[in-house]
Coordinates of C-alpha atoms and ligand atoms in Angstrom, one line a residue:
X18 CA 18.1 -6.6 9.8
X19 CA 14.4 -5.7 10.2
X20 CA 13.5 -4.0 13.5
X21 CA 11.8 -6.2 16.1
X22 CA 9.6 -3.7 17.8
X23 CA 7.6 -0.7 16.7
X24 CA 9.8 1.6 18.8
X25 CA 12.9 0.7 16.8
X26 CA 11.0 2.0 13.7
X27 CA 10.3 5.2 15.6
X28 CA 13.9 5.8 16.4
X29 CA 14.9 5.2 12.8
X30 CA 12.2 7.5 11.5
X31 CA 13.3 10.3 13.8
X32 CA 16.8 10.1 12.4
X33 CA 15.6 10.2 8.8
X34 CA 13.1 13.1 9.0
X35 CA 13.6 16.9 9.2
X36 CA 12.9 18.3 12.7
X37 CA 9.7 20.2 11.8
X38 CA 8.3 17.2 9.9
X39 CA 9.1 14.9 12.9
X40 CA 7.4 17.4 15.2
X41 CA 4.3 17.5 13.0
X42 CA 4.1 13.7 13.0
X43 CA 4.8 13.1 16.7
X44 CA 3.5 16.2 18.4
X45 CA 0.3 16.7 20.4
X46 CA -1.9 19.6 21.3
X47 CA -1.5 22.0 24.2
X48 CA 0.7 20.6 27.0
X49 CA 1.0 17.2 25.1
X50 CA -0.5 15.6 28.2
X51 CA -2.2 12.9 26.3
X52 CA 0.9 11.5 24.5
X53 CA 2.0 9.6 27.6
X54 CA -1.5 9.3 29.1
X55 CA -2.7 7.1 26.3
X56 CA 0.2 4.7 26.7
X57 CA -0.1 4.7 30.5
X58 CA -3.8 3.8 30.2
X59 CA -3.0 0.8 28.0
X60 CA -0.1 -0.2 30.4
X61 CA -2.5 -0.3 33.4
X62 CA -4.5 -3.1 31.7
X63 CA -3.3 -6.6 32.2
X64 CA -4.4 -9.8 30.5
X65 CA -5.9 -12.8 32.2
X66 CA -5.1 -15.9 30.1
X67 CA -7.0 -19.2 30.0
X68 CA -5.1 -22.5 29.5
X69 CA -5.6 -25.9 28.0
X70 CA -7.4 -24.6 25.0
X71 CA -6.5 -25.9 21.5
X72 CA -4.6 -23.0 20.0
X73 CA -2.9 -25.0 17.3
X74 CA -4.6 -22.8 14.6
X75 CA -5.5 -19.4 15.9
X76 CA -7.6 -17.4 13.5
X77 CA -7.2 -13.7 13.8
X78 CA -9.4 -12.8 10.8
X79 CA -12.5 -10.5 11.1
X80 CA -15.1 -8.8 8.9
X81 CA -15.5 -5.1 9.7
X82 CA -18.5 -3.4 8.0
X83 CA -18.2 -5.7 5.0
X84 CA -14.4 -5.3 4.8
X85 CA -12.5 -8.6 5.2
X86 CA -9.3 -8.3 7.3
X87 CA -6.6 -10.7 8.2
X88 CA -6.7 -9.4 11.7
X89 CA -8.6 -6.7 13.6
X90 CA -6.1 -4.1 12.5
X91 CA -6.1 -1.0 10.3
X92 CA -4.2 2.2 9.6
X93 CA -5.8 5.4 10.9
X94 CA -6.3 8.3 8.5
X95 CA -3.2 10.5 8.5
X96 CA -2.6 13.5 6.2
X97 CA 0.3 13.7 3.8
X98 CA 2.1 10.4 3.9
X99 CA 4.6 11.9 1.4
X100 CA 6.0 13.8 4.4
X101 CA 7.4 10.4 5.4
X102 CA 8.3 8.9 2.0
X103 CA 8.0 10.1 -1.6
X104 CA 5.6 7.3 -2.6
X105 CA 3.3 8.3 0.2
X106 CA -0.1 6.6 0.5
X107 CA 0.5 4.4 -2.5
X108 CA 3.3 2.7 -0.6
X109 CA 1.2 2.4 2.5
X110 CA -1.7 0.9 0.5
X111 CA 0.6 -1.7 -1.0
X112 CA 1.8 -2.8 2.5
X113 CA -1.7 -2.7 4.1
X114 CA -3.1 -4.9 1.3
X115 CA -0.2 -7.4 1.6
X116 CA -0.9 -7.7 5.4
X117 CA -4.7 -7.9 5.0
X118 CA -5.0 -4.7 7.0
X119 CA -7.4 -1.9 6.3
X120 CA -6.1 1.5 5.2
X121 CA -8.2 4.6 6.0
X122 CA -7.1 7.3 3.5
X123 CA -7.1 10.9 4.8
X124 CA -9.0 13.6 3.0
X125 CA -5.6 15.3 3.0
X126 CA -3.8 12.4 1.3
X127 CA -0.8 13.4 -0.8
X128 CA -1.7 10.8 -3.6
X129 CA -4.9 10.6 -5.5
X130 CA -7.7 8.3 -4.3
X131 CA -7.5 6.6 -7.7
X132 CA -3.7 6.0 -7.5
X133 CA -4.0 4.6 -4.0
X134 CA -6.9 2.3 -5.1
X135 CA -4.8 1.1 -8.1
X136 CA -2.0 0.0 -5.7
X137 CA -4.2 -1.5 -3.0
X138 CA -5.0 -5.1 -2.7
X139 CA -7.0 -4.7 0.5
X140 CA -9.9 -2.6 1.7
X141 CA -9.8 1.2 1.7
X142 CA -11.9 3.6 3.6
X143 CA -12.0 7.4 3.1
X144 CA -11.8 9.9 5.9
X145 CA -13.5 13.3 5.7
X146 CA -13.5 16.5 7.7
X147 CA -16.6 18.5 7.1
X148 CA -15.6 21.5 5.0
X149 CA -17.6 24.7 4.6
X150 CA -17.5 24.1 0.9
X151 CA -19.8 21.0 0.7
X152 CA -19.3 20.5 -3.0
X153 CA -15.8 19.2 -2.2
X154 CA -17.3 16.5 0.1
X155 CA -19.7 15.4 -2.6
X156 CA -16.9 15.2 -5.2
X157 CA -14.7 13.1 -2.8
X158 CA -17.5 10.8 -1.9
X159 CA -18.4 10.2 -5.6
X160 CA -14.7 9.5 -6.4
X161 CA -14.3 7.2 -3.5
X162 CA -17.3 5.2 -4.5
X163 CA -16.1 5.0 -8.1
X164 CA -12.7 3.8 -6.9
X165 CA -14.1 1.1 -4.7
X166 CA -13.6 2.5 -1.2
X167 CA -15.8 0.6 1.2
X168 CA -16.7 3.1 4.0
X169 CA -16.6 6.7 4.9
X170 CA -15.1 8.0 8.2
X171 CA -16.2 11.4 9.3
X172 CA -13.9 13.0 11.9
X173 CA -16.0 14.7 14.5
X174 CA -13.3 15.7 17.1
X175 CA -11.9 18.5 15.0
X176 CA -14.2 21.5 14.3
X177 CA -10.8 23.0 13.8
X178 CA -7.2 21.8 14.3
X179 CA -6.1 22.3 17.9
X180 CA -3.2 24.5 18.9
X181 CA -0.1 22.3 18.6
X182 CA 2.9 24.2 20.1
X183 CA 5.5 22.4 18.2
X184 CA 3.9 23.3 14.8
X185 CA 3.3 26.9 15.9
X186 CA 7.0 27.2 17.0
X187 CA 8.2 25.8 13.7
X188 CA 5.7 27.9 11.7
X189 CA 4.9 24.5 10.1
X190 CA 3.3 24.5 6.6
X191 CA 2.8 21.7 4.1
X192 CA 6.1 21.8 2.2
X193 CA 6.2 22.9 -1.5
X194 CA 6.1 19.7 -3.6
X195 CA 3.6 18.0 -1.3
X196 CA -0.1 18.7 -1.7
X197 CA -3.5 17.5 -0.8
X198 CA -3.8 15.6 -4.1
X199 CA -7.6 15.2 -3.9
X200 CA -8.5 18.7 -3.0
X201 CA -9.2 21.7 -5.2
X202 CA -5.9 23.8 -4.8
X203 CA -8.0 26.9 -4.0
X204 CA -9.3 25.2 -0.8
X205 CA -5.7 24.4 0.3
X206 CA -3.7 27.5 -0.4
X207 CA -3.3 28.6 3.2
X208 CA -1.9 25.2 4.3
X209 CA 1.2 26.0 2.3
X210 CA 2.0 29.5 3.7
X211 CA 4.3 29.2 6.7
X212 CA 4.5 32.0 9.2
X213 CA 6.8 32.1 12.2
X214 CA 4.8 31.4 15.4
X215 CA 1.8 30.0 13.6
X216 CA 0.9 26.6 12.2
X217 CA -0.5 26.9 8.6
X218 CA -2.4 23.6 9.2
X219 CA -4.3 25.2 12.1
X220 CA -4.9 28.4 10.2
X221 CA -6.2 26.5 7.2
X222 CA -8.6 24.4 9.3
X223 CA -10.1 27.6 10.9
X224 CA -10.7 28.9 7.4
X225 CA -12.0 25.7 5.7
X226 CA -13.6 23.4 8.4
X227 CA -17.3 23.9 9.1
X228 CA -17.6 24.2 13.0
X229 CA -21.4 24.5 12.9
X230 CA -22.3 21.0 11.9
X231 CA -24.5 19.0 14.2
X232 CA -26.1 15.5 14.4
X233 CA -28.8 16.7 12.1
X234 CA -26.3 17.4 9.3
X235 CA -25.4 13.7 9.0
X236 CA -28.6 13.1 7.0
X237 CA -27.2 15.4 4.3
X238 CA -24.1 13.1 3.9
X239 CA -26.2 9.9 4.2
X240 CA -28.4 11.1 1.3
X241 CA -25.3 11.3 -0.9
X242 CA -23.8 7.9 -0.4
X243 CA -24.7 4.3 0.3
X244 CA -21.4 3.6 1.9
X245 CA -21.3 2.7 5.6
X246 CA -20.7 5.8 7.8
X247 CA -18.2 5.8 10.7
X248 CA -17.7 8.7 13.1
X249 CA -14.1 9.2 14.3
X250 CA -13.3 10.9 17.6
X251 CA -16.1 9.9 19.9
X252 CA -15.3 9.6 23.6
X253 CA -18.6 10.0 25.5
X254 CA -21.3 7.4 25.9
X255 CA -23.9 10.1 25.2
X256 CA -22.5 10.6 21.8
X257 CA -22.3 6.9 21.1
X258 CA -26.0 6.6 21.9
X259 CA -26.8 9.5 19.6
X260 CA -24.6 7.9 16.9
X261 CA -26.8 4.7 17.2
X262 CA -29.9 6.8 17.1
X263 CA -28.8 8.6 13.9
X264 CA -28.0 5.3 12.2
X265 CA -24.2 5.5 12.2
X266 CA -22.5 2.2 11.3
X267 CA -19.3 2.5 13.3
X268 CA -17.3 4.6 15.7
X269 CA -13.6 5.2 16.1
X270 CA -13.1 5.7 19.8
X271 CA -10.2 8.1 19.6
X272 CA -8.7 11.3 21.0
X273 CA -6.9 11.9 17.7
X274 CA -3.6 10.6 19.0
X275 CA -3.5 13.4 21.5
X276 CA -3.6 16.1 18.8
X277 CA -7.0 17.7 19.6
X278 CA -8.6 18.3 23.0
X279 CA -5.7 18.5 25.5
X280 CA -6.5 16.5 28.7
X281 CA -9.2 14.4 26.9
X282 CA -9.8 11.0 28.4
X283 CA -7.5 8.3 26.9
X284 CA -9.5 6.5 24.2
X285 CA -9.0 3.1 25.8
X286 CA -10.5 4.4 29.1
X287 CA -13.6 5.7 27.2
X288 CA -14.1 2.3 25.4
X289 CA -15.9 0.3 28.1
X290 CA -18.7 2.8 28.6
X291 CA -19.1 3.2 24.9
X292 CA -19.2 -0.5 24.3
X293 CA -21.9 -0.9 27.0
X294 CA -23.9 2.0 25.5
X295 CA -23.9 0.7 21.9
X296 CA -24.4 -2.9 23.0
X297 CA -23.4 -4.3 19.5
X298 CA -25.6 -1.9 17.6
X299 CA -22.6 -0.3 15.7
X300 CA -19.0 -1.5 15.2
X301 CA -16.2 0.0 17.5
X302 CA -12.7 0.7 16.5
X303 CA -10.1 2.0 19.0
X304 CA -7.1 4.1 18.1
X305 CA -4.4 5.9 20.1
X306 CA -1.0 4.6 21.4
X307 CA -1.5 1.0 20.0
X308 CA 2.1 -0.2 19.9
X309 CA 2.0 -4.0 20.5
X310 CA -0.1 -7.0 19.6
X311 CA -1.2 -7.2 23.3
X312 CA -2.8 -3.7 22.9
X313 CA -5.1 -5.2 20.2
X314 CA -6.1 -8.0 22.6
X315 CA -6.8 -5.4 25.3
X316 CA -9.0 -3.4 23.0
X317 CA -11.0 -6.5 22.0
X318 CA -11.5 -7.5 25.6
X319 CA -13.0 -4.0 26.3
X320 CA -15.5 -4.3 23.4
X321 CA -13.7 -3.1 20.3
X322 CA -14.1 -4.9 17.0
X323 CA -10.7 -3.7 15.7
X324 CA -7.9 -1.1 16.3
X325 CA -6.1 1.4 14.1
X326 CA -2.5 2.4 14.3
X327 CA -1.5 5.9 13.4
X328 CA 2.1 7.1 13.8
X329 CA 3.7 3.6 13.7
X330 CA 2.7 3.3 10.0
X331 CA 4.4 6.5 9.3
X332 CA 7.5 5.4 11.2
X333 CA 7.6 2.3 8.9
X334 CA 7.1 4.5 5.9
X335 CA 9.9 6.8 6.8
X336 CA 12.2 3.9 7.7
X337 CA 11.9 2.1 4.3
X338 CA 8.7 2.9 2.4
X339 CA 6.3 0.1 1.7
X340 CA 8.7 -2.5 3.1
X341 CA 8.8 -0.6 6.3
X342 CA 5.1 -0.3 6.7
X343 CA 4.9 -4.1 5.9
X344 CA 7.4 -4.8 8.7
X345 CA 5.5 -2.6 11.2
X346 CA 2.2 -4.5 10.4
X347 CA 3.9 -7.8 10.5
X348 CA 5.5 -7.1 13.9
X349 CA 2.0 -6.3 15.2
X350 CA 0.3 -9.3 13.5
X351 CA 3.0 -11.7 14.9
X352 CA 2.7 -10.3 18.4
X353 CA -1.1 -10.5 18.2
X354 CA -1.0 -14.1 17.0
X355 CA 1.3 -15.0 19.9
X356 CA -1.0 -13.2 22.4
X357 CA -3.9 -15.2 21.0
X358 CA -2.1 -18.5 21.5
X359 CA -0.9 -17.6 25.0
X360 CA -4.3 -16.3 26.0
X361 CA -6.1 -19.4 25.0
X362 CA -8.0 -17.5 22.4
X363 CA -8.3 -19.4 19.2
X364 CA -10.7 -16.9 17.6
X365 CA -11.1 -13.2 18.0
X366 CA -14.5 -13.7 19.5
X367 CA -12.8 -15.5 22.5
X368 CA -11.5 -12.2 23.9
X369 CA -14.0 -10.9 26.5
X370 CA -14.3 -8.7 29.5
X371 CA -13.3 -11.5 31.8
X372 CA -9.9 -11.7 30.1
X373 CA -8.7 -8.3 31.3
X374 CA -7.8 -6.7 34.6
X375 CA -7.4 -3.0 35.5
X376 CA -4.5 -2.0 37.8
Ligands
FMN7 C1 0.7 13.0 11.2 C2 -0.8 12.7 11.6 C3 -1.7 13.2 10.7 C4 -3.1 12.9 11.0 N1 -4.1 13.2 10.2 C5 -5.4 12.9 10.4 C6 -6.4 13.1 9.4 O1 -6.1 13.7 8.3 N2 -7.6 12.8 9.8 C7 -7.9 12.2 11.0 O2 -9.1 11.9 11.2 N3 -7.0 12.0 11.9 C8 -5.7 12.2 11.6 N4 -4.8 11.9 12.5 C9 -5.1 11.1 13.7 C10 -5.0 9.6 13.5 O3 -6.1 9.2 12.6 C11 -5.2 8.8 14.8 O4 -6.4 9.1 15.4 C12 -4.0 8.9 15.7 O5 -2.8 9.1 15.0 C13 -3.9 7.6 16.5 O6 -2.9 7.6 17.5 P1 -1.4 7.0 17.3 O7 -0.7 7.8 16.4 O8 -0.9 7.1 18.7 O9 -1.5 5.5 16.9 C14 -3.4 12.2 12.3 C15 -2.4 11.8 13.1 C16 -1.1 12.0 12.8 C17 0.0 11.5 13.7

């Protein structure tokens, strides 16, 4: 029988995956303070329903930067889906398309952008880290455009990958047989060399990521694409204001699932001030600890246009490939549709600030 909650997929995934792979997927940076903090922040929010509203046909659909979605739900960029299942991102894309959810493909995807696009029936976005070798970015952007990707997501909370103790302890490296399928192998060689006491992923990022980029560099990327540009990893209203000033189309309010700055503010706590600052001038997506349809409603009440899930998609993938990701998405969609009905929200636009209470 299919699992009924996302946490059941988590338990099944943990049983199926090797210890170091599980640690890479689940782990956080530093003291891992943020793994529980993100969840606690969402749990402190409570919904304030309205009644006697016609909810006989709730409509959860939205349009996000031109991408049509069945609900305000997408999958966050995550590297190397083949760690969870041999079909990797191709399986994830099939499931996302069937559910009408967006898939953001990581720059470090383990399947090619073209193979993922061929399997997808829904919208795809491409995520980038800013590499020292800018030709790699130009190549990826051109390929994404040719394959029909609909937006670019530049991750801005990772001038380098943070110290993640579990990966360091395991000497974690990308296993032989799995590779960043869209990257020139010469850019990726260090990510495969495991050393006890050091994460190859962290070492690779120090070598390849460009930590010197600033707001001024965004123009360079803009000049090379007509796709909408989304920044991922913004947590401060000052940066949200700068993003609007620099013509960014969307923000993912995110602390990278607790994998970058330890003790960063939970993304959901950063959302209200960012929503106030951008005041509708760019689209807002929330990620981090989204585990229930009610979390989607909470994010919308606080000003988000959509949410992304991260790890739960990989739990589904590890559980049973594409079918598992489909089930994870379906659980969330069913929960969200029920929350809409019980909240008296026939449309996504009916969620507002008055529908939420902080405890
Ligand atoms: C295994 C794993 C790999 C990730 N890889 C990337 C990546 O390549 N690029 C990126 O911007 N974020 C990456 N992230 C962060 C996610 O996009 C997202 O911000 C986070 O997982 C959301 O939190 P959640 O897992 O609690 O839902 C990764 C997260 C995980 C768990």
